[in-house]
PDB file of C-alpha atoms and ligand atoms in Angstrom:
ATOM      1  CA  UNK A  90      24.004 -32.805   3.131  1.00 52.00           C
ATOM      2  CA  UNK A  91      21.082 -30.473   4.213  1.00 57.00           C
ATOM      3  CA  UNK A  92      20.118 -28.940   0.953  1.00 57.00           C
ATOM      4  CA  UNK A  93      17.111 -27.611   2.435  1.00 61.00           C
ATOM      5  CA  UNK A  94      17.380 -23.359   1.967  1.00 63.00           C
ATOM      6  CA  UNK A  95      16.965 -21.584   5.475  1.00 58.00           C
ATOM      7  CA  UNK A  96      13.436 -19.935   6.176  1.00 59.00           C
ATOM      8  CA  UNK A  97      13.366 -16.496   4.859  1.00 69.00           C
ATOM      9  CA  UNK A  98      13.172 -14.271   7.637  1.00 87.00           C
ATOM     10  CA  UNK A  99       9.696 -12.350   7.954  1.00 94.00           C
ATOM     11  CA  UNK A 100       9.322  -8.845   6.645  1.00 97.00           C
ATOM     12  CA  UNK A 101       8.987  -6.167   9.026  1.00 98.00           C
ATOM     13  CA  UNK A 102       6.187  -4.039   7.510  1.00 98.00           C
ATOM     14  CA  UNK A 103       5.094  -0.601   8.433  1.00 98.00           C
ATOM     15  CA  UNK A 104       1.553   0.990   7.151  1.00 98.00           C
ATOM     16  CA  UNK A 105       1.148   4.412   6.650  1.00 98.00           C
ATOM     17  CA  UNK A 106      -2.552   5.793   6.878  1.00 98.00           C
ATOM     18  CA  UNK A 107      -4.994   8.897   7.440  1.00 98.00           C
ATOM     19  CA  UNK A 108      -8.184   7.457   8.419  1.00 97.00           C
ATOM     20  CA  UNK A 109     -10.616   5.016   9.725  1.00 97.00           C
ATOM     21  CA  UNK A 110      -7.905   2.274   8.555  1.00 98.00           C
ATOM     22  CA  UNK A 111      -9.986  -0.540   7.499  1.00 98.00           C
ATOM     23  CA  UNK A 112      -7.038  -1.898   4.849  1.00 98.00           C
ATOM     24  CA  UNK A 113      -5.106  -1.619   7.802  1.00 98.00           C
ATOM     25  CA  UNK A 114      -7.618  -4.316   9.446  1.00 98.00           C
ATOM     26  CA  UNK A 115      -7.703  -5.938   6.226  1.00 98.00           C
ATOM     27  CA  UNK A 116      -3.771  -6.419   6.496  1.00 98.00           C
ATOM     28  CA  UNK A 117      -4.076  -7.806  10.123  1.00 98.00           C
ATOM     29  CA  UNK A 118      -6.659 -10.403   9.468  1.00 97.00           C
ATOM     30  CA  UNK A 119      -5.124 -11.931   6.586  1.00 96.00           C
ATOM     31  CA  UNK A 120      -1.667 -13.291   6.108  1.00 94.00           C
ATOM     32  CA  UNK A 121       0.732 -10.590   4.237  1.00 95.00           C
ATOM     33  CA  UNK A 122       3.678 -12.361   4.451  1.00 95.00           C
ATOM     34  CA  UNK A 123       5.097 -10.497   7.142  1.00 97.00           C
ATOM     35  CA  UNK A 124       4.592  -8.812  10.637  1.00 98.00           C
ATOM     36  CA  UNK A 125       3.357  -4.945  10.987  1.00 98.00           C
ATOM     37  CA  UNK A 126       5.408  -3.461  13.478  1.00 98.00           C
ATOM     38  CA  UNK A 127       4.307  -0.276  13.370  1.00 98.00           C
ATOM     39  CA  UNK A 128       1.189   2.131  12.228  1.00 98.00           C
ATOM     40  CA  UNK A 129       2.077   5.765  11.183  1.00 98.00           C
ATOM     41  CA  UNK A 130       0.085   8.414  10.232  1.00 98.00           C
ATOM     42  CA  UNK A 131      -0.172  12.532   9.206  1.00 98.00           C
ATOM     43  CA  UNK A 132      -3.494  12.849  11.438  1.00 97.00           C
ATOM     44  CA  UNK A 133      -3.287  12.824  14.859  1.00 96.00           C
ATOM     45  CA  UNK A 134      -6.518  11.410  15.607  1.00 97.00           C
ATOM     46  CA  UNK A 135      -7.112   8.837  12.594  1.00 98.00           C
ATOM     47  CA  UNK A 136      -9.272   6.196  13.620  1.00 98.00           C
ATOM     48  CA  UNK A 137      -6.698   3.374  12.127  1.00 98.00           C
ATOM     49  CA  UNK A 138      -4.065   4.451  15.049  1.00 98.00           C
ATOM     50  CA  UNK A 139      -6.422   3.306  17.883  1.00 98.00           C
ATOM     51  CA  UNK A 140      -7.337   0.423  15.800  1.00 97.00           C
ATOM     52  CA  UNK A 141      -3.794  -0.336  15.503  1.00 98.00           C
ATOM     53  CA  UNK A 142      -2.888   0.481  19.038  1.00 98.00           C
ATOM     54  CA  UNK A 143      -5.768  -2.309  20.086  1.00 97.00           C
ATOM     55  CA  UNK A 144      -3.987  -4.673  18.496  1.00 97.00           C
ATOM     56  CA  UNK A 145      -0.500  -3.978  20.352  1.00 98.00           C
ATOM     57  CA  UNK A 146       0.958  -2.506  17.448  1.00 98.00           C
ATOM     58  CA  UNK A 147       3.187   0.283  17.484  1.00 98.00           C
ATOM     59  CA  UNK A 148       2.287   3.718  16.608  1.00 98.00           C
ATOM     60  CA  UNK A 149       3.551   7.299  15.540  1.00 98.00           C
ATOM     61  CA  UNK A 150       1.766  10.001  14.588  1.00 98.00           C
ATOM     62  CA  UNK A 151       3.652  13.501  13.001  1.00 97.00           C
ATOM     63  CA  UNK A 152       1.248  16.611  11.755  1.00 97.00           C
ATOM     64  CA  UNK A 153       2.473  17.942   8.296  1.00 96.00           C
ATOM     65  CA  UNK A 154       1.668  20.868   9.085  1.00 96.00           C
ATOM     66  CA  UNK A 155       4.475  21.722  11.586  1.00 96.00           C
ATOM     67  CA  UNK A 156       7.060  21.085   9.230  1.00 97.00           C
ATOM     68  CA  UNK A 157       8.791  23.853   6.693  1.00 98.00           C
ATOM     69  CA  UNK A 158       8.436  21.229   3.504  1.00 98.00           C
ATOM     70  CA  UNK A 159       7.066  18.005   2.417  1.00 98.00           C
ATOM     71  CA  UNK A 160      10.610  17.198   2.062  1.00 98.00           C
ATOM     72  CA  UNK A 161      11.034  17.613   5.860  1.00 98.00           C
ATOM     73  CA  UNK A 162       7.610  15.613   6.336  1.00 98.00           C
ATOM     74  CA  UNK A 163       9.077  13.295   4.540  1.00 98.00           C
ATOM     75  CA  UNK A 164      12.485  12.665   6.115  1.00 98.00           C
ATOM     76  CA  UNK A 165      10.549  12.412   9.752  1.00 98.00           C
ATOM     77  CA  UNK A 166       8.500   9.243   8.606  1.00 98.00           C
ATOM     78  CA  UNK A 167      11.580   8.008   6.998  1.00 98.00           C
ATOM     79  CA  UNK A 168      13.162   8.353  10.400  1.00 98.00           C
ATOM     80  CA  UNK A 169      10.339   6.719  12.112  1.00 98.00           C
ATOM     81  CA  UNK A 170      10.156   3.750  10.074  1.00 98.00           C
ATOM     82  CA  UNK A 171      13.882   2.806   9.863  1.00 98.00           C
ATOM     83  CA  UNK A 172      13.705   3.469  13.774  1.00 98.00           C
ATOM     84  CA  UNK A 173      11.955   0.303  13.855  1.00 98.00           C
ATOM     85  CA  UNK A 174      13.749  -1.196  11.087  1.00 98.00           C
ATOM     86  CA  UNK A 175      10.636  -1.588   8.669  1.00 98.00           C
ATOM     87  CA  UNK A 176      11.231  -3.739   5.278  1.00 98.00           C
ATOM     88  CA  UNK A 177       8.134  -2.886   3.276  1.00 98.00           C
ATOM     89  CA  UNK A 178       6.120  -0.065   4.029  1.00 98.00           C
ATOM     90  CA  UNK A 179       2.179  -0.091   2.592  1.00 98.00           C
ATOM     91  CA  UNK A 180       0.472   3.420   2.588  1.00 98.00           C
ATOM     92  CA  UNK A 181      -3.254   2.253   2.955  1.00 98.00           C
ATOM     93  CA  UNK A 182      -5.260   5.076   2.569  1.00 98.00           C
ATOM     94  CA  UNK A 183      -2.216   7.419   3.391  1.00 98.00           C
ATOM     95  CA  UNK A 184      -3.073  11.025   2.175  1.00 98.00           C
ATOM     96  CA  UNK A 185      -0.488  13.109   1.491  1.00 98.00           C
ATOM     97  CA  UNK A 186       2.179  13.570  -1.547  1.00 98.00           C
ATOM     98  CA  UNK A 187       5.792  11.858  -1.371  1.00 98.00           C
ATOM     99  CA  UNK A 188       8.502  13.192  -2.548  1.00 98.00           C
ATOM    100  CA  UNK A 189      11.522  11.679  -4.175  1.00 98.00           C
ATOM    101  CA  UNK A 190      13.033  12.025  -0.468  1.00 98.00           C
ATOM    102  CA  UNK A 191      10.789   9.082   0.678  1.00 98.00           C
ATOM    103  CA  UNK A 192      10.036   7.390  -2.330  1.00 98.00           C
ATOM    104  CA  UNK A 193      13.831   6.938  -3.843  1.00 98.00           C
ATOM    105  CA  UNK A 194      14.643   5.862   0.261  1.00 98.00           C
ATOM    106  CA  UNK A 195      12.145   2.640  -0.111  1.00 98.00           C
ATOM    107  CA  UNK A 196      12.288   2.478  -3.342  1.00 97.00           C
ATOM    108  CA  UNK A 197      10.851  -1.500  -4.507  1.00 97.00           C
ATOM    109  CA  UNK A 198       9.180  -2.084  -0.919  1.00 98.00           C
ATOM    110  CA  UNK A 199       6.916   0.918  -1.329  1.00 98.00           C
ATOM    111  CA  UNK A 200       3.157   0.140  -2.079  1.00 98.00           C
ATOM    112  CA  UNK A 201      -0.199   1.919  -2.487  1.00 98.00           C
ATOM    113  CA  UNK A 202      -3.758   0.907  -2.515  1.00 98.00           C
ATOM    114  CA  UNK A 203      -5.287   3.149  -4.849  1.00 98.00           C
ATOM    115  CA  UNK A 204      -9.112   3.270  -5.306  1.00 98.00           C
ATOM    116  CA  UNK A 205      -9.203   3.120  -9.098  1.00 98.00           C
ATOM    117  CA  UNK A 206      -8.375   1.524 -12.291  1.00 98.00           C
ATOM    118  CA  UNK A 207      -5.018   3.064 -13.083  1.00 98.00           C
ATOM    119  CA  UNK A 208      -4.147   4.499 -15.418  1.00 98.00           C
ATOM    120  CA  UNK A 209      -8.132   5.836 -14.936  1.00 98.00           C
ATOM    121  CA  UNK A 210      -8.504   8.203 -12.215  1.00 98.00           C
ATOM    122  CA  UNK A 211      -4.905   9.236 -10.710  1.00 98.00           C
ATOM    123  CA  UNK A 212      -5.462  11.712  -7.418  1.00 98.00           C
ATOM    124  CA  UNK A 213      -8.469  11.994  -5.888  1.00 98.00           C
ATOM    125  CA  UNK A 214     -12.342  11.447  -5.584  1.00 98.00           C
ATOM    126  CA  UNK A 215     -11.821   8.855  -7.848  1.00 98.00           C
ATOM    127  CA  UNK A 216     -15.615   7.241  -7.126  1.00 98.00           C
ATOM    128  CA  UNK A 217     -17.097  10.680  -8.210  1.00 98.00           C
ATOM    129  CA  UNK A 218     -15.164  10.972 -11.453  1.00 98.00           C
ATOM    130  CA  UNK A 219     -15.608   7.338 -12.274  1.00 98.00           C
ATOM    131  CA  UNK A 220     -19.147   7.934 -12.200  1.00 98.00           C
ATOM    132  CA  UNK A 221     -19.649  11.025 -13.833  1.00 98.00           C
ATOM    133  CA  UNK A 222     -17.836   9.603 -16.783  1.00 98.00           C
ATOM    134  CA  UNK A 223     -20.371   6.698 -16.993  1.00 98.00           C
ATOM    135  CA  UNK A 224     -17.987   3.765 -17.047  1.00 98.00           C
ATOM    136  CA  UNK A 225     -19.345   0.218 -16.929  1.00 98.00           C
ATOM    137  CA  UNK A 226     -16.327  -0.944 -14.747  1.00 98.00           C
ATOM    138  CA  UNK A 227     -14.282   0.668 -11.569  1.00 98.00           C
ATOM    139  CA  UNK A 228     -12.133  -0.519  -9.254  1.00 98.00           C
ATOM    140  CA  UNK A 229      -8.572  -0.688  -7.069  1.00 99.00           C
ATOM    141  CA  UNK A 230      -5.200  -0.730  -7.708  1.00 98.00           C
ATOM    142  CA  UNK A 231      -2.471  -1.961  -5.642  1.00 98.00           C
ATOM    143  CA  UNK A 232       1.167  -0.562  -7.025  1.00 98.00           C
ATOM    144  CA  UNK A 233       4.850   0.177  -6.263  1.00 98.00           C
ATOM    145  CA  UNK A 234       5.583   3.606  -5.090  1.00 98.00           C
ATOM    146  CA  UNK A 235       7.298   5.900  -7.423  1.00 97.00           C
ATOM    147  CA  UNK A 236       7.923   9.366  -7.690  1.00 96.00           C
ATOM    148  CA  UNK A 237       5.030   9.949  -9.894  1.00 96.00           C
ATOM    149  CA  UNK A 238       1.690  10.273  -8.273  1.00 96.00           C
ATOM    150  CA  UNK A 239      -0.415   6.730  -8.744  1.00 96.00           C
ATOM    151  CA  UNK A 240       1.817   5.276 -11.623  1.00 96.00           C
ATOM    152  CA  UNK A 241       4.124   2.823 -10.347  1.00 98.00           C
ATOM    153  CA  UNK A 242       4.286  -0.532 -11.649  1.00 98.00           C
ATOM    154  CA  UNK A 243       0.855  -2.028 -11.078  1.00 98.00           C
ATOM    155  CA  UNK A 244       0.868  -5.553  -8.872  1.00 98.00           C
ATOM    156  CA  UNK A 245      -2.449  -6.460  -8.584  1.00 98.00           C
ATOM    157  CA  UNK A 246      -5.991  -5.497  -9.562  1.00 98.00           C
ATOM    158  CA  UNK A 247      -9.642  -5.815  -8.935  1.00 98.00           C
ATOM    159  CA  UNK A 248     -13.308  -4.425 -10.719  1.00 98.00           C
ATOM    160  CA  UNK A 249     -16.307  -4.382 -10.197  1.00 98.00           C
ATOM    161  CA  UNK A 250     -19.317  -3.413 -12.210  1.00 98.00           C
ATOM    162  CA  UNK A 251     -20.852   0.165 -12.080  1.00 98.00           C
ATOM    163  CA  UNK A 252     -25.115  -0.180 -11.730  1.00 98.00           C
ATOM    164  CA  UNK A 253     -27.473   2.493 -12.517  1.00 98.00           C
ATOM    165  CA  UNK A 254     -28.518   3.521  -9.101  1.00 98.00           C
ATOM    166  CA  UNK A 255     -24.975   3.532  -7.803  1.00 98.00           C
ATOM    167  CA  UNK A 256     -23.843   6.260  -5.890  1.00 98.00           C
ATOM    168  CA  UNK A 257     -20.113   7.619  -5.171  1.00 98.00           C
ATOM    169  CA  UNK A 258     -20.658   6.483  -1.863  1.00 98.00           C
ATOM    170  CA  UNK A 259     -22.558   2.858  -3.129  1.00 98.00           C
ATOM    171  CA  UNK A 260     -19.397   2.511  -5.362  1.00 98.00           C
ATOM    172  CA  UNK A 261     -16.888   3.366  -2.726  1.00 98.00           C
ATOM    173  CA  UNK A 262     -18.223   1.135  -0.462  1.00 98.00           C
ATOM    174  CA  UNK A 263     -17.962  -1.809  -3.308  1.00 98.00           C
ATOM    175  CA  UNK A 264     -14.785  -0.958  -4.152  1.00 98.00           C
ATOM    176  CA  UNK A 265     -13.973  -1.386  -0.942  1.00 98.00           C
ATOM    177  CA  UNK A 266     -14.624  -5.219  -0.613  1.00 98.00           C
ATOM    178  CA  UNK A 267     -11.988  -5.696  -3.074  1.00 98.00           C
ATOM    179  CA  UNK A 268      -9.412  -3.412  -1.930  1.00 98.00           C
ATOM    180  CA  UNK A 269      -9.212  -5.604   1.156  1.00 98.00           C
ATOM    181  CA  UNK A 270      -8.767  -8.715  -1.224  1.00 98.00           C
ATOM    182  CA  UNK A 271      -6.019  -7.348  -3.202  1.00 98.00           C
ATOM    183  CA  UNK A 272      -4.148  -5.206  -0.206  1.00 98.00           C
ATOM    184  CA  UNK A 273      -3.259  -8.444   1.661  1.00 98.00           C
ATOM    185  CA  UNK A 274      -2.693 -10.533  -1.618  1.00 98.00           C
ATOM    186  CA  UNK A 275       0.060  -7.980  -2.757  1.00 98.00           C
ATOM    187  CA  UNK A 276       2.243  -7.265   0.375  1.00 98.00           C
ATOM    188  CA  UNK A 277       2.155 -10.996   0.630  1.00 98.00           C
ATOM    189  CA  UNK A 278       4.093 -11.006  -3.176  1.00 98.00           C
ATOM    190  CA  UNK A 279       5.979  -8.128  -1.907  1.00 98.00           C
ATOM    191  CA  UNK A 280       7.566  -9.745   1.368  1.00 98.00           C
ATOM    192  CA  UNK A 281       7.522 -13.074  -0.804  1.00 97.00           C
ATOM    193  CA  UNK A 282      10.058 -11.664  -2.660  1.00 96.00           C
ATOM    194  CA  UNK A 283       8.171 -12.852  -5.480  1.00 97.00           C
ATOM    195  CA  UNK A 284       7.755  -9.454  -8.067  1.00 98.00           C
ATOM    196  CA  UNK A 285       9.417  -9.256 -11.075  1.00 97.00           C
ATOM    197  CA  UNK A 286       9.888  -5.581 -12.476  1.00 97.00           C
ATOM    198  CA  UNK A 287      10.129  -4.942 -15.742  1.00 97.00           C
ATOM    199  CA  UNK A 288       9.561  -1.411 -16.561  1.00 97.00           C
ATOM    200  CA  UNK A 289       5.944  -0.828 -15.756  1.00 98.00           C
ATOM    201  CA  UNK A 290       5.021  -4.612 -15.969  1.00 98.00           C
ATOM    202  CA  UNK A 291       5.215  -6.869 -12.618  1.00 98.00           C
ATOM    203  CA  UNK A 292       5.044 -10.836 -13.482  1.00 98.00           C
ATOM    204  CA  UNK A 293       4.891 -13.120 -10.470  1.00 97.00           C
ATOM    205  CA  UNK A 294       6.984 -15.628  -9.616  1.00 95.00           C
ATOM    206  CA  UNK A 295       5.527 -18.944  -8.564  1.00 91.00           C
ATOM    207  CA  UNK A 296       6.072 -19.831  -5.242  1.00 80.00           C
ATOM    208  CA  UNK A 297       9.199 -22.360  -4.613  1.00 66.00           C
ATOM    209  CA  UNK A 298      10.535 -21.172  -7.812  1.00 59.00           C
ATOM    210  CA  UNK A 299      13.626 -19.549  -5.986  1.00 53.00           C
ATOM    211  CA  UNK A 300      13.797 -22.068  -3.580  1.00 53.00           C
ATOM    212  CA  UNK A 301      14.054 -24.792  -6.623  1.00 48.00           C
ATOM    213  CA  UNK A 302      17.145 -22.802  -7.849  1.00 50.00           C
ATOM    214  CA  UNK A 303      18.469 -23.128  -4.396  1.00 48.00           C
ATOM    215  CA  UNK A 304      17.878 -26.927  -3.829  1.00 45.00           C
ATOM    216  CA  UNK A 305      19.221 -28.232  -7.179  1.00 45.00           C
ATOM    217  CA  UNK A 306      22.396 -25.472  -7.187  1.00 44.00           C
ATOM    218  CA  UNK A 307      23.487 -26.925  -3.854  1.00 45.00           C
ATOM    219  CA  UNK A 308      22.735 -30.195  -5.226  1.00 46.00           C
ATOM    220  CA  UNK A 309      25.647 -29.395  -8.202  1.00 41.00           C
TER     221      UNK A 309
HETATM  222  N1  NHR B 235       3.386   9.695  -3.388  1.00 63.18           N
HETATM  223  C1  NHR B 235       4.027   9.403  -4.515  1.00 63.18           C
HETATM  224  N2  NHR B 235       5.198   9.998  -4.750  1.00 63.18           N
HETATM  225  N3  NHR B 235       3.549   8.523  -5.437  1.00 63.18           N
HETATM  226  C2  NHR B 235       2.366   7.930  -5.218  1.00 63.18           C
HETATM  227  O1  NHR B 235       1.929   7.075  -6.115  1.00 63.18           O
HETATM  228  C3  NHR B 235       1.623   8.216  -4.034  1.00 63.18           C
HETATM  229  C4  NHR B 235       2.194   9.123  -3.126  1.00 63.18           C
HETATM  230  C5  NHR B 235       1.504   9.458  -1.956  1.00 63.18           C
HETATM  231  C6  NHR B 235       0.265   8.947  -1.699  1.00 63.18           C
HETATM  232  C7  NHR B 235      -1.737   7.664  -2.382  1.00 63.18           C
HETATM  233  C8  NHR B 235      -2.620   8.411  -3.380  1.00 63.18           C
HETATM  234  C9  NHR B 235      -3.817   7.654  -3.828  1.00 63.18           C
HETATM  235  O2  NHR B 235      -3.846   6.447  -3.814  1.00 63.18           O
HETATM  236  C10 NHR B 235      -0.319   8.077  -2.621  1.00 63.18           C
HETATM  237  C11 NHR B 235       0.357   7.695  -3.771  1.00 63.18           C
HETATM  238  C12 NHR B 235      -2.887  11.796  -1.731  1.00 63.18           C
HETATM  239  C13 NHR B 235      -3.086  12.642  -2.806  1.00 63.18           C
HETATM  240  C14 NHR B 235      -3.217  14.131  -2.631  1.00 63.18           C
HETATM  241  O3  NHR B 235      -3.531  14.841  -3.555  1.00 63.18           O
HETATM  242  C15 NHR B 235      -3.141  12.083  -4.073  1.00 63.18           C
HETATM  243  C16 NHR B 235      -2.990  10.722  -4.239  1.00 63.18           C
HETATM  244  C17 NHR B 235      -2.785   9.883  -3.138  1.00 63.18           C
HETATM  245  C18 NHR B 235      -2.744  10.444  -1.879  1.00 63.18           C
HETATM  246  N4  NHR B 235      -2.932  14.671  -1.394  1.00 63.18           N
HETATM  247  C19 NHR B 235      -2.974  16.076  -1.060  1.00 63.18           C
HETATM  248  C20 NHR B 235      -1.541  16.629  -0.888  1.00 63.18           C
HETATM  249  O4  NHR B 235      -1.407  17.844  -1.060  1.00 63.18           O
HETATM  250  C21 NHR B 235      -3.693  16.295   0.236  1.00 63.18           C
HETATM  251  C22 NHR B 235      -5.100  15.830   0.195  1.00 63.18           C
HETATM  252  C23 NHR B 235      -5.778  15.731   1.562  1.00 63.18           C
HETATM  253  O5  NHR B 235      -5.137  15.920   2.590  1.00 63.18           O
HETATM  254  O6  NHR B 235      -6.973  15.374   1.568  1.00 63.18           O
HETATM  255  O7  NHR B 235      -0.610  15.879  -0.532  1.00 63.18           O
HETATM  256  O8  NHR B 235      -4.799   8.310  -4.306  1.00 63.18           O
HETATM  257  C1  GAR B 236      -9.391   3.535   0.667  1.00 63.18           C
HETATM  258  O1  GAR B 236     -10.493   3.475  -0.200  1.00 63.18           O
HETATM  259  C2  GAR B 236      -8.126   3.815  -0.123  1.00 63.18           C
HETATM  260  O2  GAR B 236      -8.094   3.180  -1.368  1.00 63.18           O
HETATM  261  C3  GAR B 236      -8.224   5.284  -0.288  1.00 63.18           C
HETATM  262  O3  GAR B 236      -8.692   5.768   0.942  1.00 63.18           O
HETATM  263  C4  GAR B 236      -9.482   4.756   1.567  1.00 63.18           C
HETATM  264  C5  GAR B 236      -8.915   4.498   2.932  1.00 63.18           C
HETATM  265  O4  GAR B 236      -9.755   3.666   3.658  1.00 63.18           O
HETATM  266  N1  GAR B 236      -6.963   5.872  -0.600  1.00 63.18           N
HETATM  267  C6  GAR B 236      -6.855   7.055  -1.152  1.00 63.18           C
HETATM  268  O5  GAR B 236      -7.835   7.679  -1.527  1.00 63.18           O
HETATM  269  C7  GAR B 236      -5.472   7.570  -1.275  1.00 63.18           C
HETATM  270  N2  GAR B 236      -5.522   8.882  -1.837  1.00 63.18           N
HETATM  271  P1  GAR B 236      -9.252   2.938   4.977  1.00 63.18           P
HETATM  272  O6  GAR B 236      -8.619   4.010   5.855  1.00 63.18           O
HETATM  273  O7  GAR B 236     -10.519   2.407   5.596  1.00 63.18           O
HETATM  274  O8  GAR B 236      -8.298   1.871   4.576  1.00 63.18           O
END
């Protein structure tokens, strides 16, 4: 008897940015687990859509503006994604608000990069903040997507020390380095089906765990 458990099939991820998209790069170079099939953003002329379009990705683009409500907004990128039946969808330097429309619609395959500590620094200019409070450590945060602005269940992690001669843009650009570490590392998890959620708390399963399960339940 084959007791071998067929292949998962590959997640079908879609990225949602505003800007120069270099998670989005970060995502392509490294193995996430899955396939992006499509690059969407609010601006119209973000440098991450050309990148992406380079690359033979798909792309969509819809203003904000010309919509009555962020609820609206919101339904039209829902619309695009399931159009190309997206999985997972990463917002990787993605700019504006969700509501509950999109966030309850991919609700467990929804993830943010966020350039912080969190719970430090929720919103924005996090660098500037960071600094002006004088803490020894920053950072990034990669988490699931809920309904509450940058406090979903936090996946992964990364610091890095604050110097004396640091800037917002010196500490941004650190920052950085690591956000392109943890990004890949945590829509791999994601499409691995490997998160556990417990409240706020994510553990990760070990690879093969599930696949163990399998072997030795067909095995009686
Ligand atoms: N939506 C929900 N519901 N939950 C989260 O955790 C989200 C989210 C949408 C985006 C990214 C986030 C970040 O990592 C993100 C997380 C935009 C703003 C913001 O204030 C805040 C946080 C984040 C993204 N946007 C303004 C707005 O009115 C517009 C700002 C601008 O265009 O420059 O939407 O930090
Ligand atoms: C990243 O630093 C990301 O963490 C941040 O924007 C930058 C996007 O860079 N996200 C937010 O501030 C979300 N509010 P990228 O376009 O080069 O990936």
């Amino acid at each position: 008897m084959n007791t071998m458990a067929a292949p998962a099939t590959r997640k079908r991820i879609g990225v949602l940015i505003s800007g120069r998209g270099s998670n989005l790069a970060a995502l392509l170079r490294n193995e996430c687990g899955g396939d992006v099939v499509v690059v969407g953003s609010n601006k119209l002329d973000a440098k991450g859509l050309e990148l992406a379009r380079d690359a033979g990705i798909d792309t969509f683009a819809v203003n904000h503006k010309q919509f009555p409500s962020r609820e609206a907004f919101d339904q039209s990128l829902i619309d695009e994604l399931t159009a190309r039946s997206v999985d997972v969808v990463v917002l990787a330097g993605f700019m504006r608000i969700l509501t509950p429309v999109f966030t309850d619609h991919f609700a467990g395959c929804l993830i943010n990069i966020h350039p912080s500590l969190l719970p430090s620094y929720p919103g924005l200019d996090t660098h500037a903040r960071a600094l002006a409070d004088g803490v020894k450590l920053h950072g990034c945060t990669v988490h699931l997507v809920t309904s509450v602005l940058d406090h979903g269940p936090i996946i992964a992690q990364a610091a890095v020390q604050v110097d004396d001669d640091d800037t917002a843009e010196t500490l941004a650009a650190k920052v950085l380095v690591q956000e392109h570490q943890i990004l890949p590392y945590a829509v791999r998890l994601l499409c691995e089906d490997r998160l556990q959620v417990d409240g706020l708390r994510v553990s990760i399963r070990s690879v093969g765990a599930g696949l163990g399960r399998a072997v030795s339940e067909a095995a009686g």
